[in-house]
XYZ file of C-alpha atoms in Angstrom:
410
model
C 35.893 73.664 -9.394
C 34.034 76.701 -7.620
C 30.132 77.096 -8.792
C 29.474 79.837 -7.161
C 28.911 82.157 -10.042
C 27.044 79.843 -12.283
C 23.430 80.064 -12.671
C 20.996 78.001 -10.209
C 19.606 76.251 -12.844
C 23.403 75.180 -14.298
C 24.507 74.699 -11.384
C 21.795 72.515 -10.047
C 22.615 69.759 -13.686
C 26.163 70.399 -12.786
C 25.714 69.106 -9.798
C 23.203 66.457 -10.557
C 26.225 65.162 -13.014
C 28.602 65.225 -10.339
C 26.662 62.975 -8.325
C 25.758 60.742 -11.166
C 29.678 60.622 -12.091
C 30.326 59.754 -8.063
C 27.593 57.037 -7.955
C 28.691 55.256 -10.859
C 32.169 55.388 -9.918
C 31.417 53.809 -6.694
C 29.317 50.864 -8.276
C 32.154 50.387 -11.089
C 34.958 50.172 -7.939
C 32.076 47.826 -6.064
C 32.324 45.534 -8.952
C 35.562 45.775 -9.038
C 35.904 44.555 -5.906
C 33.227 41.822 -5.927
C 34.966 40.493 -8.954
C 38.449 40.502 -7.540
C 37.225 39.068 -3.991
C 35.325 36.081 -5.860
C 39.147 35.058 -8.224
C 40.694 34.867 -4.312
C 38.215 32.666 -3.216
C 37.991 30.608 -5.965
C 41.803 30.834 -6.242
C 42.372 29.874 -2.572
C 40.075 27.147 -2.895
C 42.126 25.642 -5.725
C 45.484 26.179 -4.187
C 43.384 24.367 -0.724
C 42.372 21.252 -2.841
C 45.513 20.833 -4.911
C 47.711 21.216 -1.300
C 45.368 18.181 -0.210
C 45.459 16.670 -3.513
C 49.602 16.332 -3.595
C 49.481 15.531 0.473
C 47.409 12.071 -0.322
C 49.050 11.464 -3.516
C 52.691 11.546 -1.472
C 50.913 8.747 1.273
C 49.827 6.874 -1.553
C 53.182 6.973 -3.425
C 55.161 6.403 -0.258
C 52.307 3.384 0.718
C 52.654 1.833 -2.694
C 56.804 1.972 -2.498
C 56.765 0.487 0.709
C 54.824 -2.516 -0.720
C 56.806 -2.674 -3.648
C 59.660 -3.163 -0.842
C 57.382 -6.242 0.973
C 56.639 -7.802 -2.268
C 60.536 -7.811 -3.710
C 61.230 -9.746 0.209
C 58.325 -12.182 -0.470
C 59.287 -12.782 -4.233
C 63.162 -13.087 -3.412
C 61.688 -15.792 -0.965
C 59.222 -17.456 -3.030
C 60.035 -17.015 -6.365
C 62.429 -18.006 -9.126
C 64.801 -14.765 -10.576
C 63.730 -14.320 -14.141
C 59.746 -14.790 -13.214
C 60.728 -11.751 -9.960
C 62.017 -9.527 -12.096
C 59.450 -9.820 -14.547
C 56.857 -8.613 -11.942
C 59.210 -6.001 -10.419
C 59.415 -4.484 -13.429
C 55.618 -4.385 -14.395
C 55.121 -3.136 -10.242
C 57.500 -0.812 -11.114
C 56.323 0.413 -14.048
C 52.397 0.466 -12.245
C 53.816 3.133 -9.807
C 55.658 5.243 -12.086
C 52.651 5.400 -14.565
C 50.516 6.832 -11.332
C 52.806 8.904 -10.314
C 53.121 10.800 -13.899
C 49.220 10.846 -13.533
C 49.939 12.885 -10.370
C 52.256 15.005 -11.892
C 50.513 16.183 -15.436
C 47.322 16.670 -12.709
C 49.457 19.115 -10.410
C 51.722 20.660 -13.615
C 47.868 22.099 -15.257
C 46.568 23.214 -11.907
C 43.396 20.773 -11.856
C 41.751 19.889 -8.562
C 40.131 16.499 -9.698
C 41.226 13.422 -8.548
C 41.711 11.228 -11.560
C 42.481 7.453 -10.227
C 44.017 4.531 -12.427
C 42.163 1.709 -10.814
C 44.564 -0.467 -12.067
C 47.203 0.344 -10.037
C 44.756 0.622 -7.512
C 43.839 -3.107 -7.971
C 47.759 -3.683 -7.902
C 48.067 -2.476 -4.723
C 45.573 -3.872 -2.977
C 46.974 -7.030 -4.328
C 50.646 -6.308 -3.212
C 48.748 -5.370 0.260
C 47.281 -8.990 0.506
C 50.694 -10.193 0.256
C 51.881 -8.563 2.828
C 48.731 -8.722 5.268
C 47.966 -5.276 4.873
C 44.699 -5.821 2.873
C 43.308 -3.929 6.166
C 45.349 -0.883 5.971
C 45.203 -0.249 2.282
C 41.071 -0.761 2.796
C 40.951 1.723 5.455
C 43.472 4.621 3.722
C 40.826 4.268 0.439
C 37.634 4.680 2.782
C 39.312 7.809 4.595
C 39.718 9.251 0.766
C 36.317 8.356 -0.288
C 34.803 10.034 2.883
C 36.995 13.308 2.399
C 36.061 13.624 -1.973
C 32.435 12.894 -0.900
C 31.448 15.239 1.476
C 32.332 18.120 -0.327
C 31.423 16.783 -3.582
C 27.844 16.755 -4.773
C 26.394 13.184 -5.215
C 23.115 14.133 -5.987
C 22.150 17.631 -8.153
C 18.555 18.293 -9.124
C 15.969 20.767 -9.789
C 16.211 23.873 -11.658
C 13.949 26.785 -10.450
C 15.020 30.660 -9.729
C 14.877 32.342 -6.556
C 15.537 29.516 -3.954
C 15.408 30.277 -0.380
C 15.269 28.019 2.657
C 15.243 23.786 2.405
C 14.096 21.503 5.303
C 13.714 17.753 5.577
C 11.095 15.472 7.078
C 12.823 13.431 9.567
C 10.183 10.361 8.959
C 10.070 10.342 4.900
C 13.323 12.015 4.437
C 11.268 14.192 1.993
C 13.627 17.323 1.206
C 11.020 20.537 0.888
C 12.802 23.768 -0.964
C 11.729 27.008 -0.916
C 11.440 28.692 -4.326
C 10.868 32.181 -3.543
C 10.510 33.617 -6.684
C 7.510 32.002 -8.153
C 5.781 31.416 -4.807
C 6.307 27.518 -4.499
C 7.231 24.967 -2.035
C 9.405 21.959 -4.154
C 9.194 18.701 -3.139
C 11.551 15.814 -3.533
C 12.312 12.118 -1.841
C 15.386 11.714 -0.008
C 17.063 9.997 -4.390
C 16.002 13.459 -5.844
C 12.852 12.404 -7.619
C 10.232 15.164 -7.796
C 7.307 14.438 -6.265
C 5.016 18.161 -5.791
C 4.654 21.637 -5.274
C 2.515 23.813 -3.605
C 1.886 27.109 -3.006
C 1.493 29.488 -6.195
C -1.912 27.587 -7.157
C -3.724 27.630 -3.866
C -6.457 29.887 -3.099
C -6.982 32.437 -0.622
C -5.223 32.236 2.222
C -3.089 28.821 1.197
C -1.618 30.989 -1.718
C 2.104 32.052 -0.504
C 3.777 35.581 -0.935
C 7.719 35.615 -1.428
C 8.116 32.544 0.911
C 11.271 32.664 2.712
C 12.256 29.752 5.857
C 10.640 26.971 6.315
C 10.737 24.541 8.784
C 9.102 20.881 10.231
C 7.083 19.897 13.597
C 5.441 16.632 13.530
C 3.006 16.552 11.084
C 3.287 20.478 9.967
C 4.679 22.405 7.876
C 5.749 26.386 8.923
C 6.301 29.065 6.312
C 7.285 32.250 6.838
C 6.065 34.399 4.168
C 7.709 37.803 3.726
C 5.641 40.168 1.664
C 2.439 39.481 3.446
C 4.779 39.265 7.010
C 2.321 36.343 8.123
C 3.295 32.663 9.188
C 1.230 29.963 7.587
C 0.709 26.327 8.636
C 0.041 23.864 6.183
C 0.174 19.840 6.417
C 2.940 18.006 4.935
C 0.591 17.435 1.581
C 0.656 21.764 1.037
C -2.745 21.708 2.659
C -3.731 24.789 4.227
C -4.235 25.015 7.828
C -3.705 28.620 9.220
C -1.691 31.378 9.819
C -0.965 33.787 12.647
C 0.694 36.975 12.886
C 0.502 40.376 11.091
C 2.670 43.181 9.585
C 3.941 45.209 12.201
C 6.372 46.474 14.633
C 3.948 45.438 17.870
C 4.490 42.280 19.819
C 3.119 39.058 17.700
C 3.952 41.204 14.117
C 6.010 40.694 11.915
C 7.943 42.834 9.384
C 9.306 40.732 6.525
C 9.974 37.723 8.585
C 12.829 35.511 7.354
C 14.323 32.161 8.095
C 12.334 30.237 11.603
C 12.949 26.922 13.591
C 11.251 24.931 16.155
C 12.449 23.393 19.461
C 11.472 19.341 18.703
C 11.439 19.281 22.435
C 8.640 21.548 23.009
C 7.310 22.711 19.793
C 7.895 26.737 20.540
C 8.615 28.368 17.385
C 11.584 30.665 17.156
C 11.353 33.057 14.058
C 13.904 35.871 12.521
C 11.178 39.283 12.631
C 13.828 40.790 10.208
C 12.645 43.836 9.577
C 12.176 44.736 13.432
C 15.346 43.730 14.289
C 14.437 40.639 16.929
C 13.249 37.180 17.192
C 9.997 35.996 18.321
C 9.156 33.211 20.602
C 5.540 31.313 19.804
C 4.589 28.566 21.540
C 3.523 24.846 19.669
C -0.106 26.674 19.728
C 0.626 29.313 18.042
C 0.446 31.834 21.271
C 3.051 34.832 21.609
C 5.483 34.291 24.219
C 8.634 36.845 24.390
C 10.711 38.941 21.920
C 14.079 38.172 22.282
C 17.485 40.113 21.704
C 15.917 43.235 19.897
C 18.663 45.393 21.252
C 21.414 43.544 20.435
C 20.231 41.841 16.668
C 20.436 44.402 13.374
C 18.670 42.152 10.890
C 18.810 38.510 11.675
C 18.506 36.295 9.085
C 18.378 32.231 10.114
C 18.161 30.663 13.775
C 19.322 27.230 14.744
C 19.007 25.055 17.675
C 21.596 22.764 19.292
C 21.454 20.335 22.527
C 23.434 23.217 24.373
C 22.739 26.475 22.390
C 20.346 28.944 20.095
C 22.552 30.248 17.083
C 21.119 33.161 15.113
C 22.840 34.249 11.917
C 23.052 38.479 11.759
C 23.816 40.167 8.417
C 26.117 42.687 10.136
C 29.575 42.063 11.653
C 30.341 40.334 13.951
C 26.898 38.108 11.947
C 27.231 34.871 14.559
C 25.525 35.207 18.172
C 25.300 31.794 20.498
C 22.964 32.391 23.328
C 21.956 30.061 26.321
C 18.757 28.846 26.509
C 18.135 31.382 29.500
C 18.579 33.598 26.269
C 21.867 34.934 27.642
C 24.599 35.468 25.139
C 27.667 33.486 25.267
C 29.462 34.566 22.224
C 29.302 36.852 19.169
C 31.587 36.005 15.987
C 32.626 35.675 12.459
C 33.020 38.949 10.777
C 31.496 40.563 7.621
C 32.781 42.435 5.018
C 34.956 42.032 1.807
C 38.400 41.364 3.121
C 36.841 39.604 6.498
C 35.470 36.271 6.411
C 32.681 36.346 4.876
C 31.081 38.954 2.940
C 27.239 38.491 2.293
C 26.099 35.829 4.835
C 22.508 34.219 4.069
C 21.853 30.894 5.622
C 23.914 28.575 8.075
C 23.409 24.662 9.589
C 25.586 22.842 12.322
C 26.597 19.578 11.712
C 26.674 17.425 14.705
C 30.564 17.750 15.594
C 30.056 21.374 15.916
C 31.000 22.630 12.829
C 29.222 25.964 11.298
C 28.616 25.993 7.392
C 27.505 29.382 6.045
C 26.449 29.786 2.849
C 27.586 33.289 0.918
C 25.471 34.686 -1.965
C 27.821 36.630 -3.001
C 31.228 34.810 -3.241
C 29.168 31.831 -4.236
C 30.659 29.382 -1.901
C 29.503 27.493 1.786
C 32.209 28.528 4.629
C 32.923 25.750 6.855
C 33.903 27.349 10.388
C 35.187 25.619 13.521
C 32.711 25.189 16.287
C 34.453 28.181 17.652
C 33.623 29.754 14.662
C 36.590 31.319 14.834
C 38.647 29.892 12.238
C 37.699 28.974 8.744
C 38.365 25.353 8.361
C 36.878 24.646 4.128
C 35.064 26.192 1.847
C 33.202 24.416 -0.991
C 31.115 25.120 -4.228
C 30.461 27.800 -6.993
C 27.061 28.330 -7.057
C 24.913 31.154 -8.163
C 22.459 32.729 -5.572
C 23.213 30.205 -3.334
C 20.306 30.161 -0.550
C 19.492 27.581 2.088
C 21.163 25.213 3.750
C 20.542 21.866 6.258
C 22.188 18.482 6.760
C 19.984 15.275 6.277
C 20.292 11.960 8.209
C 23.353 10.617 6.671
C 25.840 13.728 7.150
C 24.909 15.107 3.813
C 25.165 18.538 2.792
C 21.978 20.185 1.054
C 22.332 23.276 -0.489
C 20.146 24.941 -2.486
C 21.045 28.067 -4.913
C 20.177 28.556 -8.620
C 23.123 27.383 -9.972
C 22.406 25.738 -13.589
C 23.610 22.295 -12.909
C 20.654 21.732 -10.341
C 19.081 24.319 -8.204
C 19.551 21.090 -5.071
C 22.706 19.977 -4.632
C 23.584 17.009 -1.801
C 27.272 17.022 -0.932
């Protein structure tokens, strides 16, 4: 439609509501497609779990008839007629009464496992039979391991706002990040609250939109992001000091996020996210180097391995691996609705290589190959979900505002 003609001062509302029309457009076909990119992933999760659900129900069906056929040999051997067919029959009937269980479970398109531990204790009878106690023992362990690991065992907490979560290697104490209201949570390695910190404190050991956190010896390293400062406190909360400054100099920071330390040496490695680079600090606290702040657009998280530094990037391709000569090896994992992931936040490395990355905006924790090439799981539906580490036992921690409890342990 030509405006032209019309008055400046029309023409200047018209096209104020043009704009406004655009704009909201735009945020309705945004939510659109946030809403329609969450039902895949929640979809393809289902479809995921029920795939593995029917693959070890089929093993256990075709386990349990093939010890139905051991225990008809031993009974034809051992056994008078009318007292075999007796227990075929009530075998018989065991197995079919599981496998219906299977069946209604697939037939309403639920992803629990729901066991009859009868039939379970009928099996591992038939097993003993047939000296295959062992087997049967180690097929139920495999399942167990599989159901727990991306299952939470432990869920606690409820506070808004969550951000990182580290763990004291001695204690096992689990410290969260609640960003929102300025406090550091603190729980044993059960889930039992034990403190906070933070909010209360005076001066300088008050904190200001704490973001990463993370655990050298005796200390305790926050990165706070409004007043772009570190701060050191002991493992109590206790103040102890701070360095750094807002900034785009050497030694400043500008909103610094997510930070880690080399156990080996102590230097601190921390994500200066608003200036586009990490910074290097040695165990006492001196500047050393800025590192990659030509090739990083807003990094987010940094973690260490024997081999490698990882740093997580909001922008695609988000993964980089570097050598510890600070030479990059790799850059992966793309970002983006449609790609594979679409608002990266936090990641951890378990220690067979795998990458979990947690996104806050389909709710979920990405499980990529050590490659990080190829999505291998994805587990959860969490709101806000935030930080994430793995404690001395393989478990998962995750930490997100979700209403069921704001820490979960998978």
């Amino acid at each position: 439609m030509a405006t032209n003609y019309l008055p400046d001062s029309i023409k200047c509302n018209f096209d104020f509501l043009i704009t406004e029309i655009r704009e909201d457009i735009i945020q309705r076909f945004n939510e659109l497609i946030d809403s329609l990119q969450r039902r895949q992933c929640q979809f393809m999760q289902e479809l995921e779990d029920i795939s593995d659900n029917y693959k070890r129900k089929e093993i256990e069906k075709e386990s349990m008839l093939r010890e139905l056929e051991g225990v008809q040999k031993y009974l034809e051997e051992n056994v008078t007629s009318s007292v075999m067919i007796n227990l075929q029959q009530d075998v018989k009937s065991k197995i079919e009464e599981s496998l219906k269980t299977i069946q209604i479970q697939l037939d309403s398109f639920k992803v629990s496992f729901v066991w009859d531990f009868d039939v379970v204790q009928q099996v591992k009878c038939i097993g003993s039979l047939q000296g295959q106690g062992e087997h049967e023992a180690k097929t139920k362990v495999m399942k167990k391991s599989y159901r727990q690991k991306f299952t939470p065992y432990m869920s606690v907490g409820s506070f808004s706002g969550t951000s990182g979560v580290a763990i004291e290697k001695n204690t096992l104490n689990i410290y969260v990040v609640e960003s929102l209201w300025n406090n550091i949570h603190v729980f044993n390695d059960h889930g039992d609250f034990l403190f906070k910190f933070g909010n209360v404190a005076m001066f300088f050991g008050k904190l200001s939109h704490p973001k990463g956190i993370s655990i050298y010896e005796d200390r305790l390293f926050i990165s706070q992001r409004n007043s772009h400062i570190i701060s050191v406190h002991k493992l109590d909360g206790t103040f102890i000091e701070l360095f750094g400054a807002q900034g785009a100099n050497e030694g400043h920071f500008m909103h610094p996020n997510k930070l880690t330390i080399d156990e080996t040496n102590g230097n601190i490695y921390i994500c200066d996210q608003g200036n586009n680079r990490i910074q290097l600090y040695s165990s006492d606290l001196e500047f050393k180097s800025v590192l990659w702040q030509h090739l990083l657009k807003s990094p987010l998280d940094i973690k260490l391995t024997n081999n490698s530094i990882f740093v997580l990037d909001d922008r695609s391709p988000c993964l980089h691996e570097f050598n510890y000569d600070y030479s990059l090896i790799r850059s992966t994992i793309r970002v983006g609705y449609l790609q594979q992931v679409v608002s990266p936040i936090c990641f951890c490395i378990d220690p067979e290589g795998n990458i979990y990355i947690t996104d806050n905006r389909m709710g979920c924790v990405y499980v990529f190959s050590n490659n990080g090439d190829d999505i291998i799981h994805q587990f959860g539906k969490f709101e806000n979900v935030h930080g994430i580490c793995i404690n001395k036992d393989g478990g998962i921690v995750v930490t997100s505002s979700t209403k069921e409890g704001s820490l979960q342990v998978y």
